[in-house]
Short mmCIF file of C-alpha atoms in Angstrom, two decimals:
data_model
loop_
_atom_site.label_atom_id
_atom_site.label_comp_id
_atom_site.label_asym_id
_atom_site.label_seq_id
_atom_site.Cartn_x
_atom_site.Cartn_y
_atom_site.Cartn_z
CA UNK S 104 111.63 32.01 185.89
CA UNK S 105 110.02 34.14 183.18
CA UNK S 106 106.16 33.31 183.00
CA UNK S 107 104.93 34.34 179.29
CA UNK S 108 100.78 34.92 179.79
CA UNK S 109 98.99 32.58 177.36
CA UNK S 110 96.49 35.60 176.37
CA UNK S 111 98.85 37.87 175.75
CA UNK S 112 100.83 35.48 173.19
CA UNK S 113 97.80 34.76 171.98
CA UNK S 114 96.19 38.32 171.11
CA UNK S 115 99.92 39.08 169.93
CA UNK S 116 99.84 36.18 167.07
CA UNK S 117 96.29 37.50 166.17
CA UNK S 118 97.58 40.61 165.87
CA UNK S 119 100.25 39.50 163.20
CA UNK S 120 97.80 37.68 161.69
CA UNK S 121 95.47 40.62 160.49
CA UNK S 122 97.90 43.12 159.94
CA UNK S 123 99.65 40.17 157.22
CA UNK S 124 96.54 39.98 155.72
CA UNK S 125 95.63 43.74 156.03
CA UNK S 126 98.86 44.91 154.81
CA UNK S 127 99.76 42.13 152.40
CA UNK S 128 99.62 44.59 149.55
CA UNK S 129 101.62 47.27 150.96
CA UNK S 130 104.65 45.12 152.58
CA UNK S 131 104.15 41.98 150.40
CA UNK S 132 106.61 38.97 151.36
CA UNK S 133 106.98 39.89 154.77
CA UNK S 134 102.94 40.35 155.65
CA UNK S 135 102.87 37.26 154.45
CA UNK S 136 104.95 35.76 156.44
CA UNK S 137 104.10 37.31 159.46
CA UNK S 138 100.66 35.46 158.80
CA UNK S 139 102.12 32.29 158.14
CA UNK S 140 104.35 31.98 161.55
CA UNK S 141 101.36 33.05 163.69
CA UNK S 142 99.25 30.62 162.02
CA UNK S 143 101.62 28.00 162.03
CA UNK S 144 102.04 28.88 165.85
CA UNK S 145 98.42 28.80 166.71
CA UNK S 146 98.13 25.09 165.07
CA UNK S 147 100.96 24.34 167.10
CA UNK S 148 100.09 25.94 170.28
CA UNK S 149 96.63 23.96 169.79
CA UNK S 150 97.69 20.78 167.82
CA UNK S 151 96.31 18.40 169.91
CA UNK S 152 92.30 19.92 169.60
CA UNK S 153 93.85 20.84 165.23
CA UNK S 154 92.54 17.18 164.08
CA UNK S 155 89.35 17.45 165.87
CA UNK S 156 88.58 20.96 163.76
CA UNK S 157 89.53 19.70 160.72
CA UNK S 158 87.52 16.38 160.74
CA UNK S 159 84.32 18.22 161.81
CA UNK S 160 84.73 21.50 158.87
CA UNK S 161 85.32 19.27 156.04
CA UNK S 162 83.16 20.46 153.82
CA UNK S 163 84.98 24.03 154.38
CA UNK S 164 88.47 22.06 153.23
CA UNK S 165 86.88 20.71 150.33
CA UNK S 166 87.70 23.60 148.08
CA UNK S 167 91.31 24.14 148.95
CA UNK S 168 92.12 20.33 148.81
CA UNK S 169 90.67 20.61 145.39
CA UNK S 170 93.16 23.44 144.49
CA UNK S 171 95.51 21.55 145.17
CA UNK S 172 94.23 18.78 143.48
CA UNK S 173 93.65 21.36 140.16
CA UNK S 174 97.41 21.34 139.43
CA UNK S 175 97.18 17.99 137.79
CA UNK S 176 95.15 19.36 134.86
CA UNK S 177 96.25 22.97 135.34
CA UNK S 178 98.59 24.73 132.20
CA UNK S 179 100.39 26.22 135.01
CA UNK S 180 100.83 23.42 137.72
CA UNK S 181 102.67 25.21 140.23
CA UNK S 182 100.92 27.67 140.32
CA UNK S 183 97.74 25.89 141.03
CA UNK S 184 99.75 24.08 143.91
CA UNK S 185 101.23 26.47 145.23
CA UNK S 186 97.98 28.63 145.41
CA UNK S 187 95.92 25.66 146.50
CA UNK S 188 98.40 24.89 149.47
CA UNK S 189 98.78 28.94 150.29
CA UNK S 190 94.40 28.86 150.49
CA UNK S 191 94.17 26.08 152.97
CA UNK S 192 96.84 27.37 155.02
CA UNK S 193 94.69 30.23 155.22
CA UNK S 194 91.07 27.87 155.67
CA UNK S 195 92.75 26.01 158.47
CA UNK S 196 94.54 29.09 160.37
CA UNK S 197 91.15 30.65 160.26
CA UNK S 198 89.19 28.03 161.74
CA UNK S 199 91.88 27.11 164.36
CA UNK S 200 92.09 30.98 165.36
CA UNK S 201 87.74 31.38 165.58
CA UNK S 202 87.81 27.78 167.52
CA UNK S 203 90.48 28.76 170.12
CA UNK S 204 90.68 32.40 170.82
CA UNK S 205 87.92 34.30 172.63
CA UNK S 206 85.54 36.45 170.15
CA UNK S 207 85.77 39.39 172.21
CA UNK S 208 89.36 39.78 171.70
CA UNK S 209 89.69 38.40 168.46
CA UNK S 210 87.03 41.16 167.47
CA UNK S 211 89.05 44.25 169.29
CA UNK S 212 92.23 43.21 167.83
CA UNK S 213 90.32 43.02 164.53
CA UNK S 214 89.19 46.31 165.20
CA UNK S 215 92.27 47.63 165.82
CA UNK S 216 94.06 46.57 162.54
CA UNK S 217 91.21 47.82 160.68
CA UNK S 218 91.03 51.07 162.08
CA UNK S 219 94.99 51.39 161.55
CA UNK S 220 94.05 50.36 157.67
CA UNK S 221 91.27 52.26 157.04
CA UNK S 222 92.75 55.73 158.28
CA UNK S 223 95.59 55.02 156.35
CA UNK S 224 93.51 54.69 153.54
CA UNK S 225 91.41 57.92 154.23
CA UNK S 226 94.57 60.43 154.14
CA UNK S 227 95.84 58.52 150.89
CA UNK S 228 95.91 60.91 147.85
CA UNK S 229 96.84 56.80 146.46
CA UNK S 230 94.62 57.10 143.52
CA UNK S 231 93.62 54.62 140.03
CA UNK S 232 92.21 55.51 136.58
CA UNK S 233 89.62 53.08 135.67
CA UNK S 234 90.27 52.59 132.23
CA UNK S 235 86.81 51.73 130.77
CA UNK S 236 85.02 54.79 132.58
CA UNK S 237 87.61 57.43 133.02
CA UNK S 238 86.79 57.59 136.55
CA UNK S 239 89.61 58.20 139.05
CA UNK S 240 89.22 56.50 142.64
CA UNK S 241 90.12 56.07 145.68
CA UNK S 242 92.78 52.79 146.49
CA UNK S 243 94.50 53.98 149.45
CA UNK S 244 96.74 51.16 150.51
CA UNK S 245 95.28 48.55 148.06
CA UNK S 246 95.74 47.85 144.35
CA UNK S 247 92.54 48.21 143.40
CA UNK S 248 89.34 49.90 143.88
CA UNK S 249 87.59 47.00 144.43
CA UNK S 250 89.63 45.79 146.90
CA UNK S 251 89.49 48.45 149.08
CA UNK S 252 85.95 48.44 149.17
CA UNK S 253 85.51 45.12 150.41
CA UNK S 254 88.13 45.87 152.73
CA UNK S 255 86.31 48.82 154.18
CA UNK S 256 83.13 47.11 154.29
CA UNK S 257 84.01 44.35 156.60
CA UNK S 258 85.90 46.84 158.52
CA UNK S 259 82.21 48.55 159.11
CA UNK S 260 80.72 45.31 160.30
CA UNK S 261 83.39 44.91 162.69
CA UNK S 262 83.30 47.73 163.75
CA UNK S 263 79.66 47.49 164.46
CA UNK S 264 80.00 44.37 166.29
CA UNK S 265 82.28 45.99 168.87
CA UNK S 266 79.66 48.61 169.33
CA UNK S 267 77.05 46.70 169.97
CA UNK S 268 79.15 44.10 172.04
CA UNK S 269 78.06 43.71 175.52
CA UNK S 270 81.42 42.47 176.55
CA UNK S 271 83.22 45.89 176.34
CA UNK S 272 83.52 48.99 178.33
CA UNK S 273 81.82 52.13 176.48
CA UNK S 274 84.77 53.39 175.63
CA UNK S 275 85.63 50.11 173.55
CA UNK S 276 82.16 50.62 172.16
CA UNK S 277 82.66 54.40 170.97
CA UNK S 278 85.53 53.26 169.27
CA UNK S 279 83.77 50.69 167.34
CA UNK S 280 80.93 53.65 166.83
CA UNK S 281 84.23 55.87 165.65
CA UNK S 282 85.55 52.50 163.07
CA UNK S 283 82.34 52.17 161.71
CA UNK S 284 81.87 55.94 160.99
CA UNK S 285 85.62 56.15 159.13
CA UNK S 286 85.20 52.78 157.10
CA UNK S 287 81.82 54.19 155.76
CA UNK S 288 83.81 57.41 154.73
CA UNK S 289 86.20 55.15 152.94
CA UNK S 290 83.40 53.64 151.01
CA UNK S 291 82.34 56.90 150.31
CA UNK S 292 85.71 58.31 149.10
CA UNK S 293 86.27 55.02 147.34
CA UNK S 294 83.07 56.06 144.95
CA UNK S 295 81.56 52.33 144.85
CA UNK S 296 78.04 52.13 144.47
CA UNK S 297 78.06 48.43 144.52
CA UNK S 298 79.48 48.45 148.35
CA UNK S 299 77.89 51.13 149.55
CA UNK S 300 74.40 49.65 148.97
CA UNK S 301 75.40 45.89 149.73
CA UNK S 302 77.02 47.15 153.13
CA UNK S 303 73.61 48.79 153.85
CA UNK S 304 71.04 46.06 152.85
CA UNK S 305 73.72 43.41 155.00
CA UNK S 306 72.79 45.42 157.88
CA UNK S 307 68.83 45.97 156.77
CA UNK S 308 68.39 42.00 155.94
CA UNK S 309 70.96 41.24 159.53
CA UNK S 310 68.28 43.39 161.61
CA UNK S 311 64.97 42.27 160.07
CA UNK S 312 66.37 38.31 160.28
CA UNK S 313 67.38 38.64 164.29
CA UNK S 314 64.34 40.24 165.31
CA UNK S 315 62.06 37.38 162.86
CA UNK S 316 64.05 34.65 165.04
CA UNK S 317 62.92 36.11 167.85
CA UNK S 318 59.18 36.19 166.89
CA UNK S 319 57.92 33.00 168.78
CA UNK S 320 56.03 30.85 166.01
CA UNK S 321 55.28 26.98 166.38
CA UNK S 322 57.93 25.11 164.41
CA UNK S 323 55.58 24.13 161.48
CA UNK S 324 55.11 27.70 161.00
CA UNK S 325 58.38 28.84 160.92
CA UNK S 326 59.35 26.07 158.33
CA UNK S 327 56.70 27.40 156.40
CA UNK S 328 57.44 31.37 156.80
CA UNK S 329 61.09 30.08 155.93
CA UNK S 330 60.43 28.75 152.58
CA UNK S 331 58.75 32.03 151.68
CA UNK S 332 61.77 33.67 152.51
CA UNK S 333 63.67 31.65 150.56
CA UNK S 334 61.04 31.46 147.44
CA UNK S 335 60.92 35.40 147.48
CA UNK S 336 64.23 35.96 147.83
CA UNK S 337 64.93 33.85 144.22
CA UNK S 338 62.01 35.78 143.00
CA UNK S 339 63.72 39.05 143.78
CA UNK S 340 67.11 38.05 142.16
CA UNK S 341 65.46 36.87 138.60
CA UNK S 342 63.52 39.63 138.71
CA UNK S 343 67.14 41.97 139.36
CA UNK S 344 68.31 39.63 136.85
CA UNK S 345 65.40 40.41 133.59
CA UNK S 346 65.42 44.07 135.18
CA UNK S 347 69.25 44.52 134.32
CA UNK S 348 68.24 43.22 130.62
CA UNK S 349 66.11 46.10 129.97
CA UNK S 350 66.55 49.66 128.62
CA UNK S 351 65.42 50.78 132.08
CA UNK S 352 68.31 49.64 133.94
CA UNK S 353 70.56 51.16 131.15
CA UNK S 354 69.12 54.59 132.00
CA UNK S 355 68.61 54.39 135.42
CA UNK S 356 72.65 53.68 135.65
CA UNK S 357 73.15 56.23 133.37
CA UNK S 358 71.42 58.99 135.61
CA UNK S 359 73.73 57.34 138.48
CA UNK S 360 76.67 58.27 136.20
CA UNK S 361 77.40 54.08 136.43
CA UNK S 362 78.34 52.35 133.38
CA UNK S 363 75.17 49.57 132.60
CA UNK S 364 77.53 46.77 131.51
CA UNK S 365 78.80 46.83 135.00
CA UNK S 366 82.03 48.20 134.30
CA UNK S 367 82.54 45.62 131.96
CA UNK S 368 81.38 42.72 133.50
CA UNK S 369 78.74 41.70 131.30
CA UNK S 370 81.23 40.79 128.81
CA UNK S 371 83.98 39.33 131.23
CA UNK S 372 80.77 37.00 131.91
CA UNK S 373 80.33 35.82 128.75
CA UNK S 374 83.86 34.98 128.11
CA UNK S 375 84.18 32.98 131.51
CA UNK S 376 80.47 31.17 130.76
CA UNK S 377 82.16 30.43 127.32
CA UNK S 378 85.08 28.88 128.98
CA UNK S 379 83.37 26.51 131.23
CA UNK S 380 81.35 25.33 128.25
CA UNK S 381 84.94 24.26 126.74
CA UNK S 382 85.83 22.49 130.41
CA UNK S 383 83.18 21.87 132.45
CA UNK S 384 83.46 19.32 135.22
CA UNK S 385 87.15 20.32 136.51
CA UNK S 386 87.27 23.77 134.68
CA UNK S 387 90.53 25.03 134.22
CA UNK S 388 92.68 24.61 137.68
CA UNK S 389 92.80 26.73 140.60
CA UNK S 390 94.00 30.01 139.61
CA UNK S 391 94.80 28.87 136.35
CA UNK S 392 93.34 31.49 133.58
CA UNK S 393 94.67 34.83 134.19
CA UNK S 394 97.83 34.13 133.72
CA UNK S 395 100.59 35.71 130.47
CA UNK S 396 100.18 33.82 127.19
CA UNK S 397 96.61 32.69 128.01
CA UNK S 398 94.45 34.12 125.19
CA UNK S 399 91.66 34.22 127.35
CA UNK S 400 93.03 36.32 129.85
CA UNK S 401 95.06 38.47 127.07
CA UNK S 402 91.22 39.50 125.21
CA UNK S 403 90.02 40.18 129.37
CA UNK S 404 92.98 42.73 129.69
CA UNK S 405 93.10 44.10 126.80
CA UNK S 406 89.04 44.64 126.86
CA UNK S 407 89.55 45.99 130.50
CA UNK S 408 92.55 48.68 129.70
CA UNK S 409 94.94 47.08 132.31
CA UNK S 410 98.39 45.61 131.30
CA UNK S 411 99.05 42.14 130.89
CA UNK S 412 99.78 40.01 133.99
CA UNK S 413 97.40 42.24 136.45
CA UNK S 414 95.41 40.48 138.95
CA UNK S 415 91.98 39.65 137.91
CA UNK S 416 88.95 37.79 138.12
CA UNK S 417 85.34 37.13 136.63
CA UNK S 418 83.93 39.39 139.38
CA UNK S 419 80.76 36.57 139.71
CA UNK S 420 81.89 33.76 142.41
CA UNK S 421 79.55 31.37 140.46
CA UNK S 422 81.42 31.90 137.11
CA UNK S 423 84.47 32.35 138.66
CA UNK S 424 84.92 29.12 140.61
CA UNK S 425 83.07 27.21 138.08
CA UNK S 426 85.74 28.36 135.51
CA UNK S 427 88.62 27.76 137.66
CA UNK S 428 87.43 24.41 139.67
CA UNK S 429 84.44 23.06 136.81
CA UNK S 430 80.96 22.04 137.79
CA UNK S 431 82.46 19.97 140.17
CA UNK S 432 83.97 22.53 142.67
CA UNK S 433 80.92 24.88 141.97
CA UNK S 434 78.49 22.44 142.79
CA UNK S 435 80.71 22.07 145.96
CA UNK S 436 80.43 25.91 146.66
CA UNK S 437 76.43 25.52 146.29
CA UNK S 438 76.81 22.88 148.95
CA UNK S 439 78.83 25.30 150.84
CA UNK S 440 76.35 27.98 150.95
CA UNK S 441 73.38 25.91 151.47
CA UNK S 442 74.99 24.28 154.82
CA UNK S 443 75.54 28.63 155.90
CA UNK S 444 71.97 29.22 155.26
CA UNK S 445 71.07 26.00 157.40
CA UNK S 446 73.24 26.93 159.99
CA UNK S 447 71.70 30.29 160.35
CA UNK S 448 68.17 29.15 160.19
CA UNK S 449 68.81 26.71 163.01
CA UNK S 450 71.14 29.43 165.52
CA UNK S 451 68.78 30.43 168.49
CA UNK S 452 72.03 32.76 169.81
CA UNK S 453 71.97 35.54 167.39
CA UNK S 454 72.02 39.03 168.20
CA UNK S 455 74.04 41.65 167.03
CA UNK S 456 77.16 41.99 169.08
CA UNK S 457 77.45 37.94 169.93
CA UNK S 458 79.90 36.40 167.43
CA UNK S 459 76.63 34.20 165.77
CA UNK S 460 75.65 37.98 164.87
CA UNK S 461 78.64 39.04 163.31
CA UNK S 462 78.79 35.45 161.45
CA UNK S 463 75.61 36.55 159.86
CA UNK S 464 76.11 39.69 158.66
CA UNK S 465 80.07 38.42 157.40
CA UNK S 466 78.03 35.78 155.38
CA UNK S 467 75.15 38.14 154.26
CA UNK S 468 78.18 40.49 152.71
CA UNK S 469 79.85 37.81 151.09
CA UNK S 470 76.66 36.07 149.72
CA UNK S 471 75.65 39.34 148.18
CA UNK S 472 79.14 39.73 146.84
CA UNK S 473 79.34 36.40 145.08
CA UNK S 474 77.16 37.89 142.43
CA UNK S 475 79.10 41.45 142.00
CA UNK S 476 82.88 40.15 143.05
CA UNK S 477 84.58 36.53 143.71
CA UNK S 478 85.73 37.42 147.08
CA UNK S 479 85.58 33.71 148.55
CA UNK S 480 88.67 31.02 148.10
CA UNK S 481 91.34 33.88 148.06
CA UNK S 482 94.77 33.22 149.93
CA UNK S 483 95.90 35.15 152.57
CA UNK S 484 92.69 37.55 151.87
CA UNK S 485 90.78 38.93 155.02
CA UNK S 486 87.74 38.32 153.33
CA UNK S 487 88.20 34.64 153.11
CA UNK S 488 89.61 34.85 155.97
CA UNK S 489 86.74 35.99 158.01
CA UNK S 490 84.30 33.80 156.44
CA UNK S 491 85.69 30.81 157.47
CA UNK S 492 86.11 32.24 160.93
CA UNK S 493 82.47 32.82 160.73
CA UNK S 494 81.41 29.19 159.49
CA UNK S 495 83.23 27.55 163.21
CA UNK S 496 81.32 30.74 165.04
CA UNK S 497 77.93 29.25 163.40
CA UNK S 498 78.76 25.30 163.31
CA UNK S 499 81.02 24.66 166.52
CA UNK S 500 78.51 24.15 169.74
CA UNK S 501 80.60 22.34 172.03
CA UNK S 502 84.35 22.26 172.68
CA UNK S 503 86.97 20.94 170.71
CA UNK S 504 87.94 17.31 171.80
CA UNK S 505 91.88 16.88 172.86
CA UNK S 506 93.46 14.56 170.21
CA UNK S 507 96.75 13.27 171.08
CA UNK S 508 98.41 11.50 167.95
CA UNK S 509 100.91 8.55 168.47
CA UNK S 510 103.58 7.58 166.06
CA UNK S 511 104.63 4.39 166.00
CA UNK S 512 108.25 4.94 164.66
#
């Protein structure tokens, strides 16, 4: 009798998974099913611990059951619905998948599929004209530049968690030396200033965080040392915030050779705070304003230079979500974060190369991100992905209770 090994099914399904996410844009329909049977297949392979996951991470669900929920008041309902149901396939297959499979080998075969991505992306001559600037870069196998920049930048935090792994041989180390080395190239080639600093400071703030947890202070202390972090750190971002209001931001991004609107994201801001003044507790419905017809989206395309009907967004999380899901599902994304940064302050187990290290760095890229890009609450996105993966490395201490469900029929 053939004997199928349970690991080997299981790193096989992971495997599908990130290369549907990874290559979603390049093969379309068919990544994207190959993520949805090996999700589908890991809830079923572990349905009876799935109810136990999702009654403990429900503040994680909260968002996608609200998508779904958006298509009551959304101008395009299916849309909204079918977009809210494709996000929390993608919350739950994420949690199930962190919960179940071992973080060594969910971080190799992560490794893997990244590496595969980002060299394809390196000997891409795949190039786009950014039509507010004039400047030409790199896309590789992405649609945008934006997108590939992300992309490459969680591909250099995995790869630095393998290398610093203690779980792996040195050669599986090199490699992760070798991943972060070619994703940081990528960035490089991709021409984003935005990345290329926020990779760097994830890594500063990730180092200078492990080694304070690991300062012994009396607990009294600590709480006090932590609100100072927390008081300084809202300091520094109002004071980012009146320095980008100033003539000396203007020409310091001029010297850069950056455009001081942000590429046009000052005014995309303005229209999207405009927009939640006109709905503001459920906003506008999941997914629900660039769409063909919408004037909204029409004056954002036509004020960007791309054609009508190209993927888009507010490029802020806070505006973003706020426009799409009102106050209501932003004040649920504040609650969100807050719960991250609690979790972190109150992990004892992180260090870089444990899976609590790599949740912190994931989180520290995405946090800085929310105010840039609106990376969070995408479907069958990596980055969303990943940082629901890290949430169950952070929050789940003990093993998942075995649930059997009855029928009565």
């Amino acid at each position: 009798m053939l004997k199928i090994n349970k690991q080997f099914v299981e790193s096989a399904l992971l495997f599908m998974c990130f290369t549907g996410m990874l290559f979603n844009t390049l093969f379309g329909a068919i990544a994207a099913l190959c993520f949805l049977i090996s999700g589908v297949l890991f809830c079923i392979l572990y349905e009876n611990k799935l109810l136990d996951l999702l009654i403990n991470n429900k503040l994680l669900l909260a968002i996608p059951l609200l998508a779904i929920v958006s298509c009551a008041w959304s101008d395009i309902p299916l849309t909204a619905l079918r977009g809210g149901i494709q996000l929390l396939l993608t919350t739950v297959f994420a949690m199930i998948i962190a919960a179940v499979v071992r973080f060594d080998s969910f971080i190799k075969i992560a490794g893997f599929c990244f590496f595969v991505t980002m060299f394809l992306c390196f000997v891409s001559d795949r190039y786009a004209l950014n039509g507010m600037t004039g400047e030409r870069s790199l896309i590789g196998i992405f649609d945008s530049k934006n997108f590939l920049s992300m992309n490459a930048a969680l591909s250099v935090l995995v790869g630095f968690a393998i290398y610093k792994s203690k779980s792996f041989q040195r050669t599986i180390n090199i490699f992760g030396a070798v991943l972060v080395v070619l994703s940081f190239l990528v960035l490089l080639k991709a021409n984003s200033l935005g990345s290329i600093v926020t990779t760097i400071l994830v890594m500063l703030l990730a180092f200078l965080y492990i080694y304070y947890q690991r300062i012994k202070l009396s607990l009294f202390v600590r709480g006090q040392f932590n609100w100072l972090i927390v008081v300084s750190f809202l300091i520094l971002v109002a004071t980012l915030i009146l320095i980008g209001n100033t003539s000396t931001f203007d020409n310091v991004m001029y010297d850069l050779g950056k455009d001081p609107t942000l590429t046009g994201r000052t005014f995309i801001w303005s229209r999207g705070l405009e927009s939640i003044t006109e709905n503001p507790i459920f906003g506008l419905g999941f997914q629900s304003a660039f769409y063909v017809g919408n004037p909204l989206a029409e004056e954002i395309w036509e004020f960007a230079h791309v054609p009508s009907g190209a993927g888009f967004n507010f490029h802020n999380m806070y505006i973003d979500i706020t426009v799409e899901m009102g106050l209501l599902g932003g004040f649920i994304f504040i609650l969100l974060l807050g719960k991250f940064i609690r979790l972190l302050a109150n992990n004892k187990n992180l260090e870089f190369g444990s899976k609590e290290g790599f949740a912190l760095m994931v989180f520290l890229y995405m946090f800085l991100q929310t105010f840039l890009e609106a990376g969070w609450f995408s479907q069958f996105t990596i980055s969303h992905f990943l940082i629901c993966a890290a949430w169950v490395y952070l929050k789940q201490t003990t093993e998942l209770k075995s649930i059997k469900l009855r029928w009565n029929v």
